[in-house]
Short mmCIF file of C-alpha atoms and ligand atoms in Angstrom, two decimals:
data_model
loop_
_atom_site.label_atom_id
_atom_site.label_comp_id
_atom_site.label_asym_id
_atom_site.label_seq_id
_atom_site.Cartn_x
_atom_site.Cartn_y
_atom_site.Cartn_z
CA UNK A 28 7.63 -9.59 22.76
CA UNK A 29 8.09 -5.95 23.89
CA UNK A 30 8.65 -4.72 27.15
CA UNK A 31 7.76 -1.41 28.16
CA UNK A 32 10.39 0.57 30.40
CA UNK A 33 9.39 2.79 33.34
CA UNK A 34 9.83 6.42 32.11
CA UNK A 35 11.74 6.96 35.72
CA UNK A 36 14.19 3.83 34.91
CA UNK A 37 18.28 4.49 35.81
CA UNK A 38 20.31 3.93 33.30
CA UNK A 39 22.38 1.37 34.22
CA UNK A 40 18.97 -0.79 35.11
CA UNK A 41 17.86 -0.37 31.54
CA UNK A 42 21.76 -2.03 31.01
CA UNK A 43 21.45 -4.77 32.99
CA UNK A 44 18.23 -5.77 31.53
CA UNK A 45 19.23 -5.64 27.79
CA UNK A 46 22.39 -7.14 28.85
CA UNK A 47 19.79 -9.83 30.08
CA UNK A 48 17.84 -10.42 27.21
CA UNK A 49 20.96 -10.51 25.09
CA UNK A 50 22.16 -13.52 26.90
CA UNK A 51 19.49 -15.36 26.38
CA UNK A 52 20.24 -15.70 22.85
CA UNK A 53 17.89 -12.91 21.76
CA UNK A 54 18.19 -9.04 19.94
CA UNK A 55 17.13 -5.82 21.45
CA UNK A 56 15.67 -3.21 19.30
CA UNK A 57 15.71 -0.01 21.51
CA UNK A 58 13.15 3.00 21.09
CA UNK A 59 13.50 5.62 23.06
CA UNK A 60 10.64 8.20 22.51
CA UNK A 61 9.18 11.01 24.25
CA UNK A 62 6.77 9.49 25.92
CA UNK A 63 7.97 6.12 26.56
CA UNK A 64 10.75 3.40 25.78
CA UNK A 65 10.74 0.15 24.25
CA UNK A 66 12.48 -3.01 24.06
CA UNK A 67 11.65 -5.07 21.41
CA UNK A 68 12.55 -8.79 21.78
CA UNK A 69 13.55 -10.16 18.66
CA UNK A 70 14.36 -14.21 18.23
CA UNK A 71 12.97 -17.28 19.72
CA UNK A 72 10.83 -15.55 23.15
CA UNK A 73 9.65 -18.48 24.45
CA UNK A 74 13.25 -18.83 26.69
CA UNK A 75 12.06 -15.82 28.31
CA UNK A 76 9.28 -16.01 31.32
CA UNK A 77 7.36 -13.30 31.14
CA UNK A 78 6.35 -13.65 35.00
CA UNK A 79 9.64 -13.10 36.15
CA UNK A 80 9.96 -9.72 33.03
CA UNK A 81 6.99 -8.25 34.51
CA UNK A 82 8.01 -8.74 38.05
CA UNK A 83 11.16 -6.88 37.57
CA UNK A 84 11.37 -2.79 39.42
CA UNK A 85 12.44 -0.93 36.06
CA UNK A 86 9.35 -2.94 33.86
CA UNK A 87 5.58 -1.45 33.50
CA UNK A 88 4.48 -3.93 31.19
CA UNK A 89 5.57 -7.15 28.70
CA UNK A 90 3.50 -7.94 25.42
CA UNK A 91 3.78 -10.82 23.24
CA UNK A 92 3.53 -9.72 19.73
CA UNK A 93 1.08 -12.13 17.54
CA UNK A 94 2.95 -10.46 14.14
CA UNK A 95 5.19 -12.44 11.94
CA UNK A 96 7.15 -8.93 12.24
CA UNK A 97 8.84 -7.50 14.63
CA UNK A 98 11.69 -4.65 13.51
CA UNK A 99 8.84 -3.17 11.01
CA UNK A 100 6.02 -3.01 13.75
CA UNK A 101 4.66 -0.14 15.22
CA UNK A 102 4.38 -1.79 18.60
CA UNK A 103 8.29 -2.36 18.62
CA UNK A 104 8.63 1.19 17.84
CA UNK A 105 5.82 3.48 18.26
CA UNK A 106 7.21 6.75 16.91
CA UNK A 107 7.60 6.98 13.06
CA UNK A 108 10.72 6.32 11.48
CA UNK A 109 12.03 9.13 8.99
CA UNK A 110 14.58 8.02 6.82
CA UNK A 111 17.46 10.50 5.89
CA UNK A 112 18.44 10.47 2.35
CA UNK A 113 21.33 13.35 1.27
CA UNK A 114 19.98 16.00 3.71
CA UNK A 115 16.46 14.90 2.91
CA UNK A 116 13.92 13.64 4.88
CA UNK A 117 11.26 10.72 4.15
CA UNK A 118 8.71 9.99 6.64
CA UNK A 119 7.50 11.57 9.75
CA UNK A 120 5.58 15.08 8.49
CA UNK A 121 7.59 15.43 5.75
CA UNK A 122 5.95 14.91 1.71
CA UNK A 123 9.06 13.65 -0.50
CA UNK A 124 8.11 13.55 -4.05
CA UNK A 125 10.36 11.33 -6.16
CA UNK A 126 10.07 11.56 -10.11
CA UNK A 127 11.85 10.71 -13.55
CA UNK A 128 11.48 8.63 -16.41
CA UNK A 129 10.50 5.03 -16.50
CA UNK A 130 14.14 4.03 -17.98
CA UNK A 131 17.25 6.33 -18.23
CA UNK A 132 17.57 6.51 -22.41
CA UNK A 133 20.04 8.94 -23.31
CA UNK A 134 22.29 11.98 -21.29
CA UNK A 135 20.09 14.59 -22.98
CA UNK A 136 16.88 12.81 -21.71
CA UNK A 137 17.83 12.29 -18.23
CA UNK A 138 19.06 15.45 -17.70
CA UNK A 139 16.32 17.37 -19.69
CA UNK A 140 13.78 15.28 -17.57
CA UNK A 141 16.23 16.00 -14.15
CA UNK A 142 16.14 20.23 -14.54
CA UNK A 143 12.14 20.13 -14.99
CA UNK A 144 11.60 17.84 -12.80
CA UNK A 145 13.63 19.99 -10.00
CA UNK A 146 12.21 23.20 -11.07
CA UNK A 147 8.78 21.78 -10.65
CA UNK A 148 9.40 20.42 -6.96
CA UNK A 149 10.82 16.97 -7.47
CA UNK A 150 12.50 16.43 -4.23
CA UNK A 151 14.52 13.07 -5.95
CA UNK A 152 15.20 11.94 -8.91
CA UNK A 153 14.34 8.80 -10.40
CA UNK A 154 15.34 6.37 -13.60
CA UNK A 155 15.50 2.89 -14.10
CA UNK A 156 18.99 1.69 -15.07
CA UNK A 157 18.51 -1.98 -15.29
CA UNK A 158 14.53 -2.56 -16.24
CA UNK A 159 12.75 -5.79 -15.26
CA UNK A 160 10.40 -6.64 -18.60
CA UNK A 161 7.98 -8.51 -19.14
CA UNK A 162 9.46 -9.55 -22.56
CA UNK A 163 13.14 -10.45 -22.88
CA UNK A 164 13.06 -8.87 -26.42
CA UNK A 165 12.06 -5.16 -24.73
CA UNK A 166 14.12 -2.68 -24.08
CA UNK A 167 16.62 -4.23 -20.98
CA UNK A 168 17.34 -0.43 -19.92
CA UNK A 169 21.11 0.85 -20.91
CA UNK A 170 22.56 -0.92 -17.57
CA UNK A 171 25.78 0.10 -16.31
CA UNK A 172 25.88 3.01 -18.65
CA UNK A 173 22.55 4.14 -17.29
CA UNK A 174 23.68 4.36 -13.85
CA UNK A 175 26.48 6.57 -15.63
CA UNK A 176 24.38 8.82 -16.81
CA UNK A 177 22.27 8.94 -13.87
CA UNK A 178 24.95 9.83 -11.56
CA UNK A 179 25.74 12.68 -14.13
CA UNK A 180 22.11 13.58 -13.48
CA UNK A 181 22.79 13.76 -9.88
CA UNK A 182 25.92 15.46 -10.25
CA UNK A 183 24.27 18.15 -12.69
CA UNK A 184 20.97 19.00 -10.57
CA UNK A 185 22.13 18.26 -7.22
CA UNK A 186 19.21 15.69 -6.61
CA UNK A 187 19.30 12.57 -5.05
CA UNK A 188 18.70 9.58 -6.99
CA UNK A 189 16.64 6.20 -6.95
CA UNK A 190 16.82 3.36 -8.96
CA UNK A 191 15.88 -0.14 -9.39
CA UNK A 192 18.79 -3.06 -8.36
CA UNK A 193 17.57 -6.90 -9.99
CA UNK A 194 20.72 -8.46 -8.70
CA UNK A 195 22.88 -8.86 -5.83
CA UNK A 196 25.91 -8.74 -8.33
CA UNK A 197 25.60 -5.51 -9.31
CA UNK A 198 25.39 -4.01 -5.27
CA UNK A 199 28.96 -2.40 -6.11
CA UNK A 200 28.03 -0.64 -8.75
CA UNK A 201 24.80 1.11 -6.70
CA UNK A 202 27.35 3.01 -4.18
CA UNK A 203 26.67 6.11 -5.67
CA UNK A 204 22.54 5.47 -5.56
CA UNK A 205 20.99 6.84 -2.54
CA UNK A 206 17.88 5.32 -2.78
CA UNK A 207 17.99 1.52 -3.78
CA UNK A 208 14.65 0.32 -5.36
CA UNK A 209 13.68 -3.25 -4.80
CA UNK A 210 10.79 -3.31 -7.84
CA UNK A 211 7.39 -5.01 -7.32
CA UNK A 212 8.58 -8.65 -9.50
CA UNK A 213 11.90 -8.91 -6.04
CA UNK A 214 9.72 -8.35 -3.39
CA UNK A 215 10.01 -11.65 -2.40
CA UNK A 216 13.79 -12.42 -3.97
CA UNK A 217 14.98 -12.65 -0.07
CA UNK A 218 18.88 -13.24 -1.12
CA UNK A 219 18.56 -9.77 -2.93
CA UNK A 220 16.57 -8.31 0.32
CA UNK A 221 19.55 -9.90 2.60
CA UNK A 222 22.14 -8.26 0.25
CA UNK A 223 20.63 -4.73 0.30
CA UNK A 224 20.31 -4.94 3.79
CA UNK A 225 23.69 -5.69 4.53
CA UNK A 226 24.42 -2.01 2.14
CA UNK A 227 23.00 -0.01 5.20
CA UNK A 228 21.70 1.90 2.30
CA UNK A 229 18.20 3.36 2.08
CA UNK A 230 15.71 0.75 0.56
CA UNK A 231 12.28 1.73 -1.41
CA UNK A 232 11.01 -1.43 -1.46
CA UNK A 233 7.54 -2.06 -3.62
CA UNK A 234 4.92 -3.89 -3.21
CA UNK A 235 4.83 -7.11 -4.85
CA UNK A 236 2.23 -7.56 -7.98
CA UNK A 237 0.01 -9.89 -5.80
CA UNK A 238 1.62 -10.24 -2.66
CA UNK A 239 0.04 -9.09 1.13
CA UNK A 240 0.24 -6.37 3.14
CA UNK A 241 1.82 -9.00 5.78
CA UNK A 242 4.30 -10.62 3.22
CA UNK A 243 5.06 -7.20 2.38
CA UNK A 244 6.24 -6.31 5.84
CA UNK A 245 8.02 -9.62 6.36
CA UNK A 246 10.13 -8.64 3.51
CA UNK A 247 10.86 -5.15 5.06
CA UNK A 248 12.07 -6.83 8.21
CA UNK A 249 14.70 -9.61 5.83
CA UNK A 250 16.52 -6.04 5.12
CA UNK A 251 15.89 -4.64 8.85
CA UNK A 252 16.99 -8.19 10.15
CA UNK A 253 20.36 -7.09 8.36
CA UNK A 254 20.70 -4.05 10.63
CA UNK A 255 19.17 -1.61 8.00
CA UNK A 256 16.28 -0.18 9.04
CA UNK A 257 15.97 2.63 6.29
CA UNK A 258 13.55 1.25 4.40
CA UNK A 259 10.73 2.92 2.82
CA UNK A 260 7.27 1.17 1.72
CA UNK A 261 5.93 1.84 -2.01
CA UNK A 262 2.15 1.04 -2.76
CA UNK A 263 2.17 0.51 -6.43
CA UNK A 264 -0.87 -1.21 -7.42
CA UNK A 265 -2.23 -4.78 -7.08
CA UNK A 266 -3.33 -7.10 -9.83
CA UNK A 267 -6.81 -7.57 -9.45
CA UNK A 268 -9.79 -9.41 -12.28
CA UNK A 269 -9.81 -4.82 -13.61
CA UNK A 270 -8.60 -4.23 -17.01
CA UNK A 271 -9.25 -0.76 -17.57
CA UNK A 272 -5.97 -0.14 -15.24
CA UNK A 273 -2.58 -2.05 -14.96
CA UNK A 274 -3.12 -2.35 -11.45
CA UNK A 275 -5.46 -1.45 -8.83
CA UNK A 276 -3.95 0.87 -6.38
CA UNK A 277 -4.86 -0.04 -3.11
CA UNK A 278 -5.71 2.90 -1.35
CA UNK A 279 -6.57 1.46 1.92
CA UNK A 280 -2.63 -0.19 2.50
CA UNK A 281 -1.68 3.28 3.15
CA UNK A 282 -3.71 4.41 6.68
CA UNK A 283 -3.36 0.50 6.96
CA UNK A 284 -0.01 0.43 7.05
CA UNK A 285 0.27 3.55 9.43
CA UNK A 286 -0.91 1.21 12.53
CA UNK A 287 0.57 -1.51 11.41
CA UNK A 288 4.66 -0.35 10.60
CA UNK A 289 6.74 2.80 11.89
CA UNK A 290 8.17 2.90 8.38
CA UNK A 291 7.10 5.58 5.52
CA UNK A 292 4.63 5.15 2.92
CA UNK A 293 4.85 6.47 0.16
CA UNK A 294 2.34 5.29 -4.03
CA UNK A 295 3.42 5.09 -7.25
CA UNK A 296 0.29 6.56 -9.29
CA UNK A 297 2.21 5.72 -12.96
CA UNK A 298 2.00 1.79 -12.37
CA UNK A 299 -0.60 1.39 -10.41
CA UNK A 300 -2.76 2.76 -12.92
CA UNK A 301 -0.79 2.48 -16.36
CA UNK A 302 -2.82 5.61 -17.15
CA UNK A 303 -0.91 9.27 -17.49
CA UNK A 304 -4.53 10.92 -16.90
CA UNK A 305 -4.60 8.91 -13.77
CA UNK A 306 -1.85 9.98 -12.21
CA UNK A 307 -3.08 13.58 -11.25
CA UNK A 308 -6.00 11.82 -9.47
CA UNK A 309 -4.44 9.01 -7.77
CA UNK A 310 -1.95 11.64 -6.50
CA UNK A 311 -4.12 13.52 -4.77
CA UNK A 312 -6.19 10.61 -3.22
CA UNK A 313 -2.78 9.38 -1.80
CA UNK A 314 -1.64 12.63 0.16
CA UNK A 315 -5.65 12.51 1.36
CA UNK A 316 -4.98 9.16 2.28
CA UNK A 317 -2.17 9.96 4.28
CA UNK A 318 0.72 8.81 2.72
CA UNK A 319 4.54 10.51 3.00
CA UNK A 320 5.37 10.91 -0.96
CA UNK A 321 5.06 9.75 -4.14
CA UNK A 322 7.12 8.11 -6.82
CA UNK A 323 5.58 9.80 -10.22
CA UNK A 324 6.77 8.51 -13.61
CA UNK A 325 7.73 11.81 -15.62
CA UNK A 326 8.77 12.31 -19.63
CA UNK A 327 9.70 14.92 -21.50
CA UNK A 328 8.22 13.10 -24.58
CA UNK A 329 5.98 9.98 -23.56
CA UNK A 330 5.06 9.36 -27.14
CA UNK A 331 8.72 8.14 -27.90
CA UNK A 332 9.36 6.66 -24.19
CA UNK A 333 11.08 3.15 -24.51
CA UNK A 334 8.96 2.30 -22.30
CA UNK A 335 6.11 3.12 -19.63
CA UNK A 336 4.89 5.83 -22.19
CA UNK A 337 1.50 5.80 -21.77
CA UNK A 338 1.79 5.81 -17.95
CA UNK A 339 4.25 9.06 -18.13
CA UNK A 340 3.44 12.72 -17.48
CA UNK A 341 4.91 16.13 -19.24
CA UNK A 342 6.95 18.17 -16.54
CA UNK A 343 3.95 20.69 -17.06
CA UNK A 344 1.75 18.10 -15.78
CA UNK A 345 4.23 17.11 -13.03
CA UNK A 346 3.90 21.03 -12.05
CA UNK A 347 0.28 21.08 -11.75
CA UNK A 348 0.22 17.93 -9.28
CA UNK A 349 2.87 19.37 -6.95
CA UNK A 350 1.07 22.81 -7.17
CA UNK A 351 -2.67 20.85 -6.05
CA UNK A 352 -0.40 18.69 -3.69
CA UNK A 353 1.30 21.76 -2.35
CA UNK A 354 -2.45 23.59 -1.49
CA UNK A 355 -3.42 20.07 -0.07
CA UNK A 356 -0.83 19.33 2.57
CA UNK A 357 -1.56 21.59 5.49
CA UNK A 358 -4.44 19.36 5.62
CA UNK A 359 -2.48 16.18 6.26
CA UNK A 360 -0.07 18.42 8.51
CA UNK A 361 2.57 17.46 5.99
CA UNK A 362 5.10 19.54 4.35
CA UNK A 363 7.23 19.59 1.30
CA UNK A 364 10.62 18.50 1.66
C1 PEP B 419 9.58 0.93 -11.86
O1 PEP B 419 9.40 1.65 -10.88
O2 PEP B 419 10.22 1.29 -12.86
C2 PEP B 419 9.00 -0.42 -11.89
C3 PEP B 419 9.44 -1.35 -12.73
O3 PEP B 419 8.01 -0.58 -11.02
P1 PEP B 419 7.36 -1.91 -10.40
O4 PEP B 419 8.48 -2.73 -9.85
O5 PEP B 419 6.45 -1.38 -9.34
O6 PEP B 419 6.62 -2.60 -11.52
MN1 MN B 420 7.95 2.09 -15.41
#
């Protein structure tokens, strides 16, 4: 339920009221935006009569909300919500391009792959630490040491970093991270999602290999329900019957999931098409699409990658995109950041 506030309320009515609602068992999500404010009602609503709501001075109007979510929906919270990372900015009008390697391998790699990738425009840097494989006999990622050398990465270049957390056991180690990933195969691991949301942290949490746009948003509001409400949406590709691609990226989520959610948007081109040649393409369909940033998979020598080579850019190739995304974005009224 949301109820929408007079824009000539007092104060202290606005008060009473939430101090209302809150006594009848149920949380308040405020938003207060230029041109009007919101209460969203979250919890069991049916202990609330909407007659009486609607008859009160300081109310225009009550809605019931038929979506399973309520923190993440645009109706609770009409203005977009721009996350702020290390003096940077995801959502809103901003374009926030995150990049890196598949998995951190070495210092020399990671901080190779860091200094291009910042030259080029890379706004954040990413590298997966702890890599969820297919096969248990792949390469597991270099762990603890990787978020070492990340954080040296960070420390080197300046840029913020991302990277992927598979268990709530490890949430002490990630207090250096300022992006935590949730990958595509824990979309759905809800004691992780409770966990991260108790951080406060930023979240990027993916989309799950074959999971809904709706399931998708119910797991964005497990880490909101926690108080957090940084959390940032990643379209990575779909499974669908295609072979010719890992995934099928699913264009359409994106202006989708601009009615339907407040939060950012942002694809990852490198998995949802497996294809480095893809990338440059997919890219540019997602800032025409509308979307607040990308998350590209970049190596300084894919042929030797432990893993997600054939997915991975050069830096050079990294350059080009940002330079075509760069001409594209006063179309989108987006810019850089
Ligand atoms: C990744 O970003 O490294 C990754 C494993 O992606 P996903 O969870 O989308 O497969
Ligand atoms: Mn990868």
């Amino acid at each position: 339920m949301i109820i929408i506030v007079k824009q000539n309320h007092e104060q202290k009515q606005l008060d009473n009221l939430i101090k209302w609602i809150k006594g009848q068992g149920l949380g308040v999500d405020l938003s207060v935006g230029e041109n009007s404010t919101i209460l969203g009602l979250v919890g069991d609503t049916t202990v609330i009569d909407i007659d009486l709501v609607r008859s009160l001075d300081i109310v225009e109007n009550v809605k019931r909300i038929g979506e399973p979510y309520k923190l993440a929906n645009r109706k609770f919270h009409p203005e977009d919500t721009i996350v702020e990372i290390a003096g940077r900015k995801i959502g809103g009008d901003n374009f926030s391009i995150i990049a890196g390697p598949c998995s951190i391998e070495s210092e020399k790699q990671i901080i190779a792959i860091a200094e291009e990738v910042k030259a080029y425009g890379g706004g954040f840097l990413r590298g997966g630490a702890y890599k969820p494989r297919t096969s248990p006999y792949a390469f597991q990622g270099l762990r603890e040491n990787g978020l070492k050398l990340l954080l040296k990465a960070k420390e080197e270049t300046g840029m913020p970093i991302v990277t992927e957390i598979m268990s709530a056991s490890h949430i002490d180690l990630f207090r250096d991270v300022d992006l935590i990933q949730i990958g595509a195969r824990n979309m759905q691991n809800f004691e992780l999602l409770k966990e991260v949301g108790k951080t406060g942290k930023p979240v990027l949490l993916k989309r799950g290999l074959a999971n809904t746009i709706e399931e998708w948003l119910m797991s964005a509001e497990y880490i909101m329900s926690e108080g957090n409400h940084n959390v940032i949406l990643c379209e990575r590709g779909i499974r669908t019957f295609e072979s010719y691609t890992r995934n099928t990226l699913d264009l359409s989520a994106i202006p989708l999931l601009k009615e339907l959610t407040h939060l950012p948007v942002i694809v990852d081109p490198s998995h949802a098409s497996g294809l480095a040649r893809l990338v440059k393409p997919l890219s540019l369909a997602s800032v025409g699409a509308g979307a607040h940033g990308l998350m590209i998979e970049v190596h300084n020598d894919p042929i030797h990658a432990l893993c997600d080579g054939k997915q991975s850019i050069k830096p050079i190739e990294f350059k080009e995109i940002v330079d075509s995304i760069d001409v594209m974005l006063p179309l989108v009224d987006k810019k850089r950041n």
